[in-house]
Coordinates of C-alpha atoms in Angstrom, one line a residue:
M1 CA -96.3 52.9 27.8
T2 CA -95.7 51.4 31.2
T3 CA -92.3 50.6 32.8
S4 CA -91.5 48.2 35.5
S5 CA -89.7 49.2 38.7
A6 CA -86.0 49.0 39.2
S7 CA -86.5 46.0 41.4
S8 CA -87.1 43.9 38.2
V9 CA -83.4 44.1 37.4
N10 CA -81.7 40.7 37.0
K11 CA -79.6 40.5 40.1
D12 CA -77.7 37.4 38.7
L13 CA -75.8 39.7 36.4
P14 CA -73.0 42.1 37.7
I15 CA -74.9 45.3 37.5
H16 CA -73.4 48.8 37.7
R17 CA -74.3 50.7 40.8
L18 CA -75.6 53.6 38.7
S19 CA -77.7 51.4 36.4
D20 CA -81.1 51.8 38.1
T21 CA -81.0 55.6 38.1
A22 CA -79.8 55.7 34.5
V23 CA -82.5 53.4 33.4
E24 CA -85.1 55.6 35.2
R25 CA -83.9 58.7 33.3
L26 CA -83.9 56.8 30.0
A27 CA -87.5 55.7 30.7
V28 CA -88.6 59.4 30.3
R29 CA -87.2 59.5 26.7
V30 CA -88.7 56.1 25.8
E31 CA -92.1 57.1 27.1
A32 CA -92.0 60.4 25.2
L33 CA -91.2 58.6 21.9
N34 CA -94.1 56.2 22.4
R35 CA -96.6 59.0 23.3
A36 CA -95.6 60.8 20.1
D37 CA -95.8 57.7 17.9
T38 CA -99.2 56.0 17.3
H39 CA -97.7 53.0 15.5
T40 CA -98.4 50.1 17.8
A41 CA -95.7 47.8 16.4
R42 CA -92.9 50.4 16.9
Q43 CA -94.3 51.0 20.4
A44 CA -94.1 47.3 21.0
V45 CA -90.4 47.1 19.9
R46 CA -89.5 50.0 22.2
Q47 CA -91.4 48.5 25.1
A48 CA -89.9 45.1 24.7
A49 CA -86.3 46.4 24.3
F50 CA -86.7 48.8 27.3
T51 CA -88.1 46.0 29.5
A52 CA -85.1 43.8 28.5
L53 CA -82.7 46.6 29.3
Q54 CA -84.4 47.1 32.7
Q55 CA -84.0 43.4 33.4
R56 CA -80.4 43.2 32.1
G57 CA -79.2 46.5 33.5
F58 CA -76.0 48.3 32.5
P59 CA -72.9 46.1 33.5
S60 CA -70.3 46.8 36.1
R61 CA -66.7 46.1 35.6
K62 CA -67.2 42.8 37.4
D63 CA -68.8 41.6 34.1
E64 CA -65.9 40.0 32.2
D65 CA -67.0 41.6 28.9
W66 CA -67.0 45.1 30.5
Q67 CA -64.1 45.0 33.0
Y68 CA -62.0 47.4 30.9
T69 CA -64.8 49.7 29.7
P70 CA -65.8 52.2 32.4
L71 CA -69.4 53.4 32.3
D72 CA -69.5 55.7 35.4
A73 CA -69.5 59.0 33.5
V74 CA -72.0 57.9 30.8
L75 CA -74.4 56.6 33.4
R76 CA -74.3 59.9 35.2
L77 CA -75.6 61.7 32.2
Q78 CA -79.0 63.3 32.4
F79 CA -79.7 62.3 28.8
S80 CA -81.3 65.7 28.4
Q81 CA -82.2 67.3 25.0
H82 CA -81.8 70.9 24.1
A83 CA -82.5 73.0 21.1
A84 CA -80.5 71.9 18.1
K85 CA -77.6 74.1 17.0
T86 CA -77.4 75.4 13.5
V87 CA -74.6 73.9 11.5
D88 CA -73.1 75.7 8.5
G89 CA -72.6 73.6 5.5
A90 CA -69.1 75.1 5.1
V91 CA -68.1 73.6 8.4
L92 CA -69.2 70.1 7.3
Q93 CA -67.3 70.6 4.0
Q94 CA -64.0 70.9 6.1
V95 CA -64.4 67.2 7.1
A96 CA -65.6 66.0 3.7
P97 CA -63.6 63.0 2.3
P98 CA -61.3 63.9 -0.6
F99 CA -62.9 61.5 -3.0
C100 CA -66.1 61.4 -5.1
A101 CA -69.0 60.3 -2.9
A102 CA -72.7 60.9 -2.1
R103 CA -73.0 62.2 1.4
L104 CA -75.9 61.8 3.8
V105 CA -75.7 64.1 6.8
F106 CA -77.0 63.5 10.3
I107 CA -76.9 66.3 12.9
D108 CA -77.1 64.9 16.5
G109 CA -78.6 61.8 14.9
V110 CA -81.3 63.5 12.8
F111 CA -81.1 63.1 9.1
Q112 CA -80.7 66.5 7.2
P113 CA -81.9 66.2 3.6
Q114 CA -81.1 69.8 2.9
L115 CA -77.4 69.2 3.7
S116 CA -77.2 65.9 1.9
D117 CA -76.4 64.8 -1.6
D118 CA -78.5 63.0 -4.2
L119 CA -77.9 59.3 -4.1
P120 CA -76.5 57.4 -7.1
A121 CA -78.8 55.3 -9.2
G122 CA -79.6 52.0 -7.6
V123 CA -79.6 53.3 -4.0
S124 CA -82.8 54.3 -2.2
V125 CA -83.2 55.8 1.3
A126 CA -86.1 55.8 3.8
P127 CA -86.4 56.6 7.5
I128 CA -85.8 53.7 9.8
R129 CA -89.2 54.4 11.3
E130 CA -90.7 53.1 8.0
V131 CA -89.3 49.5 8.2
D132 CA -91.9 46.9 7.5
E133 CA -93.9 45.0 10.0
A134 CA -91.9 41.8 9.5
Q135 CA -88.7 43.6 10.6
L136 CA -90.4 45.2 13.6
E137 CA -91.7 41.8 14.6
A138 CA -88.2 40.3 14.2
W139 CA -86.8 42.9 16.5
Q140 CA -89.5 42.4 19.1
Q141 CA -89.0 38.7 19.1
T142 CA -85.2 38.7 19.5
V143 CA -84.8 41.3 22.3
G144 CA -83.7 39.7 25.6
V145 CA -81.3 40.2 28.5
E146 CA -78.6 38.3 26.5
R147 CA -78.3 41.2 24.1
D148 CA -75.8 44.0 24.6
P149 CA -77.3 46.8 26.7
F150 CA -76.4 49.5 24.1
D151 CA -78.0 47.4 21.3
L152 CA -81.1 47.2 23.5
L153 CA -80.9 50.9 24.1
S154 CA -80.9 51.5 20.4
L155 CA -84.1 49.6 19.9
A156 CA -85.7 51.2 23.0
L157 CA -85.1 54.6 21.4
L158 CA -85.9 53.5 17.9
D159 CA -86.7 56.7 16.0
Q160 CA -83.7 58.1 14.1
G161 CA -81.7 56.5 11.3
I162 CA -82.3 55.3 7.8
T163 CA -82.7 52.2 5.6
L164 CA -80.5 52.0 2.5
K165 CA -81.5 49.6 -0.2
V166 CA -79.2 48.7 -3.1
D167 CA -80.5 47.0 -6.2
R168 CA -77.6 47.3 -8.6
I169 CA -73.8 47.6 -8.7
V170 CA -73.0 51.1 -7.3
E171 CA -69.6 52.5 -7.9
T172 CA -70.0 55.8 -6.0
P173 CA -69.4 55.4 -2.3
V174 CA -72.2 56.5 0.1
V175 CA -71.0 58.5 3.1
L176 CA -73.0 58.7 6.4
L177 CA -71.6 61.8 8.1
H178 CA -72.7 61.9 11.8
W179 CA -72.0 65.3 13.3
A180 CA -72.4 66.0 17.0
T181 CA -73.1 69.6 18.3
G182 CA -73.5 68.7 22.0
A183 CA -77.2 69.8 22.0
D184 CA -78.2 66.3 22.9
E185 CA -76.5 64.3 25.6
L186 CA -77.7 61.0 24.0
I187 CA -77.5 60.4 20.3
S188 CA -79.1 57.2 19.2
V189 CA -79.1 56.2 15.6
R190 CA -80.0 52.8 13.9
H191 CA -79.4 52.2 10.2
R192 CA -80.3 49.2 8.0
V193 CA -78.4 48.4 4.8
E194 CA -80.0 45.9 2.4
I195 CA -77.8 44.9 -0.5
A196 CA -79.6 42.8 -3.1
S197 CA -78.2 39.7 -4.9
G198 CA -75.3 40.4 -7.2
T199 CA -75.0 44.1 -6.3
Q200 CA -72.3 46.2 -4.7
L201 CA -72.1 49.0 -2.2
T202 CA -69.3 51.0 -0.5
L203 CA -70.4 52.6 2.7
V204 CA -68.3 55.2 4.5
E205 CA -69.3 55.8 8.1
Q206 CA -67.9 59.0 9.6
H207 CA -68.3 60.4 13.1
E208 CA -67.2 64.0 13.8
S209 CA -68.1 66.6 16.4
M210 CA -67.7 70.3 17.2
Q211 CA -64.5 71.2 19.1
D212 CA -66.4 72.4 22.3
V213 CA -68.7 69.4 22.7
S214 CA -68.9 68.2 26.3
V215 CA -69.7 64.7 27.5
L216 CA -72.3 62.9 25.5
L217 CA -73.1 59.3 24.4
N218 CA -73.1 58.5 20.7
N219 CA -74.8 55.1 20.3
C220 CA -74.8 53.9 16.7
V221 CA -76.0 50.5 15.3
I222 CA -75.8 49.4 11.7
E223 CA -77.5 46.2 10.4
A224 CA -76.4 45.0 7.0
E225 CA -78.1 42.2 5.0
V226 CA -75.8 41.0 2.2
A227 CA -77.6 38.8 -0.3
D228 CA -76.2 36.0 -2.5
G229 CA -73.2 37.2 -4.5
A230 CA -73.3 40.7 -3.2
H231 CA -70.3 42.8 -2.3
Y232 CA -70.3 45.1 0.8
R233 CA -67.4 47.5 1.5
H234 CA -67.5 49.4 4.8
L235 CA -65.1 52.1 6.1
K236 CA -65.5 53.8 9.4
L237 CA -63.6 56.9 10.7
Q238 CA -64.4 57.7 14.4
R239 CA -63.3 61.1 15.5
D240 CA -65.9 61.8 18.2
S241 CA -65.2 64.4 21.0
Q242 CA -62.4 63.5 23.3
Q243 CA -65.0 63.9 26.2
G244 CA -67.6 61.7 24.5
F245 CA -68.6 58.1 24.7
H246 CA -68.9 56.1 21.4
M247 CA -70.7 52.8 21.5
A248 CA -71.3 51.0 18.2
H249 CA -72.5 47.7 16.8
H250 CA -72.2 46.6 13.2
F251 CA -74.2 43.4 12.4
V252 CA -73.5 41.8 9.1
R253 CA -75.4 38.8 7.8
Q254 CA -73.9 37.2 4.7
Q255 CA -75.5 34.8 2.3
R256 CA -73.9 32.4 -0.3
R257 CA -70.9 33.7 -2.2
S258 CA -71.2 37.2 -0.7
D259 CA -68.2 39.3 0.1
F260 CA -67.8 41.7 3.0
A261 CA -64.7 43.9 3.8
S262 CA -64.5 46.5 6.6
F263 CA -61.9 48.8 8.0
Y264 CA -62.4 50.8 11.3
A265 CA -60.1 53.7 12.3
A266 CA -60.6 54.6 16.0
L267 CA -59.3 58.0 17.0
G268 CA -61.8 59.8 19.2
G269 CA -63.9 59.5 22.4
A270 CA -62.9 59.3 26.0
V271 CA -64.3 55.8 25.9
S272 CA -65.1 54.0 22.6
R273 CA -66.3 50.5 22.0
H274 CA -66.9 49.2 18.5
F275 CA -68.3 45.6 18.0
T276 CA -68.5 43.9 14.6
H277 CA -70.7 40.9 14.5
T278 CA -70.4 38.9 11.2
F279 CA -72.6 35.9 10.4
L280 CA -71.5 33.8 7.4
L281 CA -74.8 32.1 6.7
G282 CA -74.3 30.9 3.1
E283 CA -71.5 28.7 1.7
Q284 CA -68.4 30.3 0.1
A285 CA -69.0 33.6 1.8
N286 CA -65.9 35.7 2.5
M287 CA -65.1 38.5 5.0
D288 CA -62.2 40.7 5.8
V289 CA -62.5 42.8 9.0
N290 CA -59.6 45.0 10.0
S291 CA -59.0 48.0 12.3
A292 CA -56.4 50.4 13.6
G293 CA -56.7 52.5 16.8
L294 CA -54.7 55.2 18.3
A295 CA -55.4 55.9 22.0
T296 CA -53.7 58.8 23.9
G297 CA -54.2 60.7 27.1
E298 CA -56.6 58.6 29.2
Q299 CA -58.7 57.3 26.4
V300 CA -60.1 53.8 26.6
M301 CA -60.4 52.2 23.1
D302 CA -62.2 48.9 22.9
T303 CA -62.5 46.9 19.6
R304 CA -64.4 43.7 19.4
T305 CA -65.4 41.1 16.8
H306 CA -67.5 38.0 16.7
T307 CA -67.3 35.9 13.6
D308 CA -69.9 33.2 13.3
H309 CA -69.0 30.6 10.6
A310 CA -72.4 29.0 10.3
S311 CA -71.9 27.4 6.8
A312 CA -69.2 25.4 5.1
H313 CA -66.5 26.6 2.8
C314 CA -66.3 30.2 4.2
T315 CA -63.3 32.3 4.7
S316 CA -62.6 35.1 7.3
R317 CA -59.5 37.3 7.7
Q318 CA -58.9 39.8 10.4
V319 CA -56.0 42.2 11.3
H320 CA -56.4 44.5 14.3
K321 CA -53.8 46.9 15.6
L322 CA -53.7 49.4 18.5
V323 CA -51.2 52.0 19.4
V324 CA -51.5 53.2 23.0
D325 CA -49.7 56.2 24.5
D326 CA -49.6 58.1 27.8
S327 CA -52.0 56.6 30.3
A328 CA -54.5 55.3 27.7
R329 CA -55.8 51.7 27.5
G330 CA -56.5 49.6 24.5
V331 CA -58.7 46.5 24.4
F332 CA -59.1 43.9 21.7
D333 CA -61.6 41.0 22.1
G334 CA -62.2 38.7 19.1
M335 CA -64.0 35.4 18.7
I336 CA -64.2 33.0 15.7
H337 CA -67.0 30.5 16.2
V338 CA -67.3 27.5 13.9
A339 CA -70.6 25.8 14.0
P340 CA -71.1 22.0 13.7
G341 CA -71.2 21.2 10.0
A342 CA -69.2 24.3 8.9
Q343 CA -66.5 22.2 7.3
K344 CA -63.7 23.6 5.3
T345 CA -63.8 26.8 7.3
D346 CA -60.7 29.0 6.9
G347 CA -60.4 31.6 9.6
L348 CA -57.5 33.8 10.6
M349 CA -57.4 36.6 13.3
D350 CA -54.3 38.6 14.1
N351 CA -53.9 41.3 16.7
K352 CA -50.8 43.4 17.3
N353 CA -50.4 46.3 19.8
L354 CA -47.7 48.9 20.3
L355 CA -47.1 50.6 23.7
L356 CA -45.6 54.1 23.4
G357 CA -45.9 55.2 27.1
P358 CA -44.8 53.6 30.3
K359 CA -48.4 53.8 31.7
A360 CA -50.1 52.6 28.5
K361 CA -51.9 49.2 28.7
V362 CA -53.5 46.8 26.3
D363 CA -55.7 43.8 27.2
A364 CA -56.2 41.3 24.3
K365 CA -58.3 38.2 24.2
P366 CA -58.5 36.4 20.8
R367 CA -60.5 33.2 21.0
L368 CA -61.6 30.2 18.9
E369 CA -64.6 28.0 19.4
I370 CA -64.6 25.1 16.9
Y371 CA -67.3 22.5 16.6
A372 CA -66.3 21.1 13.2
D373 CA -63.4 18.7 12.5
D374 CA -62.2 19.8 9.0
V375 CA -61.2 23.4 9.4
K376 CA -58.2 25.7 9.3
C377 CA -58.3 28.4 12.0
S378 CA -55.7 30.3 13.8
H379 CA -55.4 33.4 16.0
G380 CA -52.6 35.4 17.6
S381 CA -51.8 38.4 19.6
A382 CA -48.6 40.3 20.5
T383 CA -48.0 43.5 22.4
G384 CA -44.7 45.3 22.7
Q385 CA -42.8 48.6 22.6
L386 CA -41.0 50.3 19.7
D387 CA -38.2 48.2 18.4
P388 CA -34.9 49.8 19.5
H389 CA -33.1 48.3 16.5
Q390 CA -35.6 50.1 14.1
L391 CA -35.0 53.4 16.0
F392 CA -31.3 52.9 15.9
Y393 CA -31.4 52.1 12.1
A394 CA -33.3 55.3 11.5
R395 CA -31.1 57.5 13.8
A396 CA -28.0 56.1 12.1
R397 CA -29.3 57.5 8.8
G398 CA -29.7 61.0 10.2
I399 CA -33.4 60.8 11.0
D400 CA -34.5 62.8 14.1
K401 CA -35.7 60.6 17.0
D402 CA -39.3 62.0 17.0
I403 CA -39.6 61.7 13.2
A404 CA -38.3 58.1 13.4
R405 CA -41.0 57.3 16.1
L406 CA -43.6 58.8 13.9
L407 CA -42.5 56.9 10.8
I408 CA -42.4 53.6 12.6
T409 CA -45.7 54.1 14.3
T410 CA -47.4 55.2 11.1
A411 CA -46.1 52.2 9.3
F412 CA -47.4 49.9 12.1
L413 CA -50.8 51.5 12.2
T414 CA -51.5 51.7 8.4
E415 CA -50.8 48.0 7.6
P416 CA -54.4 46.9 8.2
M417 CA -55.6 49.3 5.5
E418 CA -53.2 48.1 2.8
G419 CA -56.0 46.0 1.3
L420 CA -58.2 49.0 0.5
A421 CA -58.4 49.1 -3.2
N422 CA -59.4 52.8 -3.4
A423 CA -56.1 54.8 -3.1
A424 CA -58.0 58.1 -2.2
M425 CA -59.8 56.4 0.7
R426 CA -56.6 54.8 1.9
A427 CA -54.8 58.2 1.8
W428 CA -57.7 59.8 3.7
L429 CA -57.6 57.3 6.6
Q430 CA -53.8 57.4 6.7
Q431 CA -53.9 61.2 7.0
A432 CA -56.4 61.1 9.8
L433 CA -54.1 58.7 11.7
T434 CA -51.1 60.8 11.0
D435 CA -52.8 64.0 12.1
K436 CA -53.5 62.6 15.5
L437 CA -50.0 61.1 15.8
Q438 CA -48.5 64.6 15.1
G439 CA -51.1 66.4 17.2

């Protein structure tokens, strides 16, 4: 593999001052992967993605999409790899969800079959390295400087991750547990989920880390193909290290009459950025994408969505909430795009934010782009502090002030998960939010 010089960076984009040196360090890992892999199509994908990343560069805060997401610390990482640490199964059991599920375990991004469960009937798993030539070609043809740099990074380091294929209705949830030990300063995982026509899958994505983990970058991408009439449920609990960086993309392509519902709980990471891209490609597709985030200390918590209504008669619903305390910062950026011809689109996006500290900040930008004339779309955003009337009401009934704050904040945060049909899943996520509020 050959890499071009840093002078090839696209200077028309606002590039971070540390981008060139970070890309040079990443080149070492990309070259090592390609030397160890004789598959020419995978090599071509990595080369194309890395070339695009060089040309695009990592953004500075002068880039409007990145003005609230600082990358200084992550771009200073050496991206070094060390010997993997041993993880006791009993430790992993401490973070196991309290409901029946089949769990697949990833330690520092590497799949661990010996720590994983058998999958339910109807679900098969294969390494992401074994995707077919058509998918590799599709990746290679679609890389470009217009793609997110961390999505490009995922393809440039294509090696770890799995493909899940579903060929029937599956009642048992599948949990992807990602556990970070700190042995690797850069964890890069890419998963594909293929849900066949008329089938169903519930996928639980869980990110945890050891208590003493230092600064690292956890870069995770999931691509989901949801066929005609299929149902895809996705839950994500992000509790990465408070010193870590969590960058994630969730691409969902929906066909006719498919249904997709997602809930994201953001708790960890010094800086986290989760981006859900939903493409409603077939008529009468439906999606519900919700999130709740709790940022404390000096955390930066960034939640983004892009909903592309490409076909007629589709519905989308979104509720996103952030609670921000201390000197933390919350970010919400959402776009509903309605393509020409996507008539009878029904789209709703709502964002509400609660500031608990005098130095807490939230930046919200919900947007609509509509190119069809027979649609029903709306969006809204509101940011404020605790309602003094609610506090007074609670105090008047003998409730301690701190407990009253906890009750009001918990009720605010848990609203987006009320649509979860599984009571055990809902209780698990509520408990995770409550634990951090009380911590």
